[in-house]
Amino acid sequence: MPNLEILKTSIDGVLLIKPEVFGDSRGFFFESYTKKKYSQDGIDIEFVQDNHSKSSRGVLRGLHYQISKPQDKLVRVVQGEVFDVAVDIRKGSPTFGRWEGFLLSGENMQQVFVPKGLAHGFCVLSEKAEFLYKCSDYYYPEDEGGIIWNDPDLKIDWPMSDPLLSNKDKKYPRFREIFG
């Protein structure tokens, strides 16, 4: 069975995953998800929904979270490059209000596990990017919350200053307006 390198990050539960990739002149192969292997390495989650998004350079999606039905997410990029961000919104957590960022690409094939209780977002650095993510619960539009991407209290070091945002993402409140 192929190996996974799973690295802990500065936020409890957020994991950077580096799969073993087998490549030669014909291309590559790797297991992007094997329940048995991931469970052995601490990600024992029942995923119920897979999502696939495609975005252009400069698009920023997030920072999103589910309010009463939070989701664990396993995220990766299959084409292009993004800067992926997780923000700890778990009251009582020692890292409450902190963020962690990752460069994910179709080239590095890395994944990030984002546990329940974190807000998530990403911005596209390449011409186009295709982003895949597995979720532990279904998406409920009426249960979605969000934090404004450029919140001055969070001080996320986004690699862009004028992203393309949805109307919804432009209107989200600041972190402290939601969480105090």
Tab-separated table of C-alpha atoms in Angstrom:
chain	number	residue	atom	x	y	z
A	1	MET	CA	0.000	0.000	0.000
A	2	PRO	CA	1.430	3.440	-0.898
A	3	ASN	CA	2.677	5.632	1.920
A	4	LEU	CA	1.241	8.949	3.027
A	5	GLU	CA	3.261	11.631	4.738
A	6	ILE	CA	0.882	13.403	7.098
A	7	LEU	CA	2.154	16.566	8.724
A	8	LYS	CA	0.546	18.334	11.662
A	9	THR	CA	0.200	22.091	11.340
A	10	SER	CA	-0.003	24.955	13.822
A	11	ILE	CA	-3.797	24.448	14.079
A	12	ASP	CA	-4.946	21.297	15.868
A	13	GLY	CA	-6.573	18.868	13.449
A	14	VAL	CA	-5.466	20.598	10.248
A	15	LEU	CA	-3.202	18.209	8.380
A	16	LEU	CA	-1.031	18.554	5.281
A	17	ILE	CA	-0.978	15.303	3.337
A	18	LYS	CA	1.710	14.345	0.876
A	19	PRO	CA	0.789	11.176	-1.012
A	20	GLU	CA	3.333	8.837	-2.521
A	21	VAL	CA	3.316	9.474	-6.276
A	22	PHE	CA	4.570	6.908	-8.768
A	23	GLY	CA	5.695	8.523	-12.008
A	24	ASP	CA	7.600	7.739	-15.155
A	25	SER	CA	7.745	8.939	-18.761
A	26	ARG	CA	4.094	7.923	-19.267
A	27	GLY	CA	2.702	10.050	-16.450
A	28	PHE	CA	1.896	9.332	-12.811
A	29	PHE	CA	-0.326	7.377	-10.455
A	30	PHE	CA	-1.255	7.940	-6.812
A	31	GLU	CA	-4.074	7.021	-4.485
A	32	SER	CA	-5.931	10.250	-3.815
A	33	TYR	CA	-8.060	8.594	-1.140
A	34	THR	CA	-8.185	5.148	0.429
A	35	LYS	CA	-10.474	4.999	3.478
A	36	LYS	CA	-8.478	2.219	5.172
A	37	LYS	CA	-5.158	4.065	4.829
A	38	TYR	CA	-6.511	7.473	5.852
A	39	SER	CA	-8.289	5.907	8.855
A	40	GLN	CA	-5.017	4.321	9.996
A	41	ASP	CA	-3.398	7.753	9.811
A	42	GLY	CA	-6.077	9.465	11.932
A	43	ILE	CA	-8.578	10.660	9.321
A	44	ASP	CA	-11.410	8.271	10.173
A	45	ILE	CA	-14.228	10.186	8.498
A	46	GLU	CA	-17.267	9.078	6.539
A	47	PHE	CA	-17.304	11.374	3.514
A	48	VAL	CA	-20.747	11.790	1.925
A	49	GLN	CA	-20.225	14.390	-0.797
A	50	ASP	CA	-17.514	15.217	-3.352
A	51	ASN	CA	-17.350	18.705	-4.885
A	52	HIS	CA	-15.421	19.973	-7.905
A	53	SER	CA	-14.975	23.645	-8.743
A	54	LYS	CA	-13.179	25.395	-11.574
A	55	SER	CA	-12.058	29.003	-11.233
A	56	SER	CA	-9.978	31.560	-13.090
A	57	ARG	CA	-6.903	33.500	-11.954
A	58	GLY	CA	-7.708	35.991	-9.213
A	59	VAL	CA	-10.887	34.276	-7.979
A	60	LEU	CA	-11.147	34.008	-4.211
A	61	ARG	CA	-13.774	31.708	-2.696
A	62	GLY	CA	-14.432	31.965	1.021
A	63	LEU	CA	-14.074	32.155	3.892
A	64	HIS	CA	-16.984	29.699	4.292
A	65	TYR	CA	-18.256	27.408	7.037
A	66	GLN	CA	-21.438	25.553	7.972
A	67	ILE	CA	-23.024	26.924	11.165
A	68	SER	CA	-24.942	24.024	12.775
A	69	LYS	CA	-23.902	21.187	10.443
A	70	PRO	CA	-20.123	21.617	10.175
A	71	GLN	CA	-18.118	19.640	7.650
A	72	ASP	CA	-14.752	17.931	7.698
A	73	LYS	CA	-13.098	18.508	4.307
A	74	LEU	CA	-10.299	16.816	2.416
A	75	VAL	CA	-9.191	19.269	-0.279
A	76	ARG	CA	-6.819	19.126	-3.244
A	77	VAL	CA	-6.099	20.734	-6.600
A	78	VAL	CA	-6.006	18.621	-9.766
A	79	GLN	CA	-5.095	21.395	-12.196
A	80	GLY	CA	-3.498	24.773	-11.573
A	81	GLU	CA	-2.442	26.335	-8.288
A	82	VAL	CA	-4.256	27.862	-5.317
A	83	PHE	CA	-3.460	29.368	-1.958
A	84	ASP	CA	-5.692	27.451	0.455
A	85	VAL	CA	-6.626	28.837	3.890
A	86	ALA	CA	-8.197	27.360	7.027
A	87	VAL	CA	-9.265	29.597	9.948
A	88	ASP	CA	-9.968	28.176	13.411
A	89	ILE	CA	-13.447	29.314	14.505
A	90	ARG	CA	-13.782	26.809	17.383
A	91	LYS	CA	-14.489	28.842	20.507
A	92	GLY	CA	-12.298	27.565	23.323
A	93	SER	CA	-9.634	26.270	20.956
A	94	PRO	CA	-6.087	27.428	21.793
A	95	THR	CA	-5.735	28.506	18.147
A	96	PHE	CA	-9.146	30.237	17.910
A	97	GLY	CA	-8.884	33.056	15.362
A	98	ARG	CA	-5.630	31.795	13.818
A	99	TRP	CA	-5.184	30.802	10.187
A	100	GLU	CA	-2.920	28.480	8.247
A	101	GLY	CA	-2.222	28.704	4.508
A	102	PHE	CA	-1.033	26.125	1.985
A	103	LEU	CA	0.082	26.192	-1.623
A	104	LEU	CA	-1.808	23.390	-3.365
A	105	SER	CA	-1.323	22.503	-7.012
A	106	GLY	CA	-1.816	19.846	-9.616
A	107	GLU	CA	1.972	19.579	-9.598
A	108	ASN	CA	2.607	19.007	-5.884
A	109	MET	CA	-0.534	16.816	-5.461
A	110	GLN	CA	-0.726	17.687	-1.770
A	111	GLN	CA	-3.969	17.621	0.176
A	112	VAL	CA	-5.214	19.419	3.252
A	113	PHE	CA	-7.564	17.953	5.823
A	114	VAL	CA	-9.730	20.718	7.299
A	115	PRO	CA	-11.668	19.496	10.352
A	116	LYS	CA	-15.095	20.622	11.496
A	117	GLY	CA	-15.086	24.014	13.148
A	118	LEU	CA	-12.862	25.809	10.673
A	119	ALA	CA	-13.697	28.348	7.990
A	120	HIS	CA	-12.160	27.601	4.610
A	121	GLY	CA	-11.277	29.523	1.474
A	122	PHE	CA	-8.845	29.656	-1.419
A	123	CYS	CA	-7.604	31.982	-4.122
A	124	VAL	CA	-6.476	30.981	-7.609
A	125	LEU	CA	-2.898	31.805	-8.578
A	126	SER	CA	-2.769	30.099	-12.017
A	127	GLU	CA	-4.743	30.896	-15.198
A	128	LYS	CA	-7.330	28.264	-14.168
A	129	ALA	CA	-7.598	25.869	-11.256
A	130	GLU	CA	-9.713	22.807	-10.609
A	131	PHE	CA	-10.337	22.192	-6.930
A	132	LEU	CA	-11.750	18.941	-5.483
A	133	TYR	CA	-12.969	18.363	-1.967
A	134	LYS	CA	-14.631	15.613	-0.004
A	135	CYS	CA	-17.107	16.599	2.729
A	136	SER	CA	-18.338	14.725	5.799
A	137	ASP	CA	-21.806	16.285	5.631
A	138	TYR	CA	-24.040	17.594	2.896
A	139	TYR	CA	-24.075	21.243	1.876
A	140	TYR	CA	-27.015	23.209	3.253
A	141	PRO	CA	-27.134	26.715	1.719
A	142	GLU	CA	-29.316	28.006	4.546
A	143	ASP	CA	-26.669	26.865	7.078
A	144	GLU	CA	-23.696	28.597	5.452
A	145	GLY	CA	-21.768	31.326	7.205
A	146	GLY	CA	-18.784	33.331	6.153
A	147	ILE	CA	-16.091	35.780	7.162
A	148	ILE	CA	-14.912	38.630	4.941
A	149	TRP	CA	-11.770	37.526	3.108
A	150	ASN	CA	-9.644	40.538	4.087
A	151	ASP	CA	-10.603	40.733	7.750
A	152	PRO	CA	-8.058	43.098	9.388
A	153	ASP	CA	-8.088	41.130	12.655
A	154	LEU	CA	-7.264	37.785	11.009
A	155	LYS	CA	-4.502	39.361	8.883
A	156	ILE	CA	-4.453	36.547	6.333
A	157	ASP	CA	-1.452	36.987	4.066
A	158	TRP	CA	-3.296	36.425	0.783
A	159	PRO	CA	-0.985	36.538	-2.258
A	160	MET	CA	-3.320	39.034	-3.968
A	161	SER	CA	-4.894	42.323	-3.028
A	162	ASP	CA	-7.854	42.707	-5.401
A	163	PRO	CA	-9.513	39.299	-5.880
A	164	LEU	CA	-12.606	38.459	-7.886
A	165	LEU	CA	-15.365	37.730	-5.351
A	166	SER	CA	-18.957	36.535	-5.503
A	167	ASN	CA	-21.566	39.028	-4.297
A	168	LYS	CA	-22.107	36.780	-1.265
A	169	ASP	CA	-18.394	36.751	-0.352
A	170	LYS	CA	-18.195	40.565	-0.625
A	171	LYS	CA	-20.866	40.966	2.064
A	172	TYR	CA	-19.626	38.695	4.833
A	173	PRO	CA	-18.974	40.308	8.234
A	174	ARG	CA	-15.700	40.491	10.135
A	175	PHE	CA	-14.569	37.671	12.413
A	176	ARG	CA	-15.150	39.660	15.626
A	177	GLU	CA	-18.699	40.606	14.545
A	178	ILE	CA	-19.547	36.893	14.426
A	179	PHE	CA	-17.403	35.384	17.175
A	180	GLY	CA	-16.783	38.324	19.503
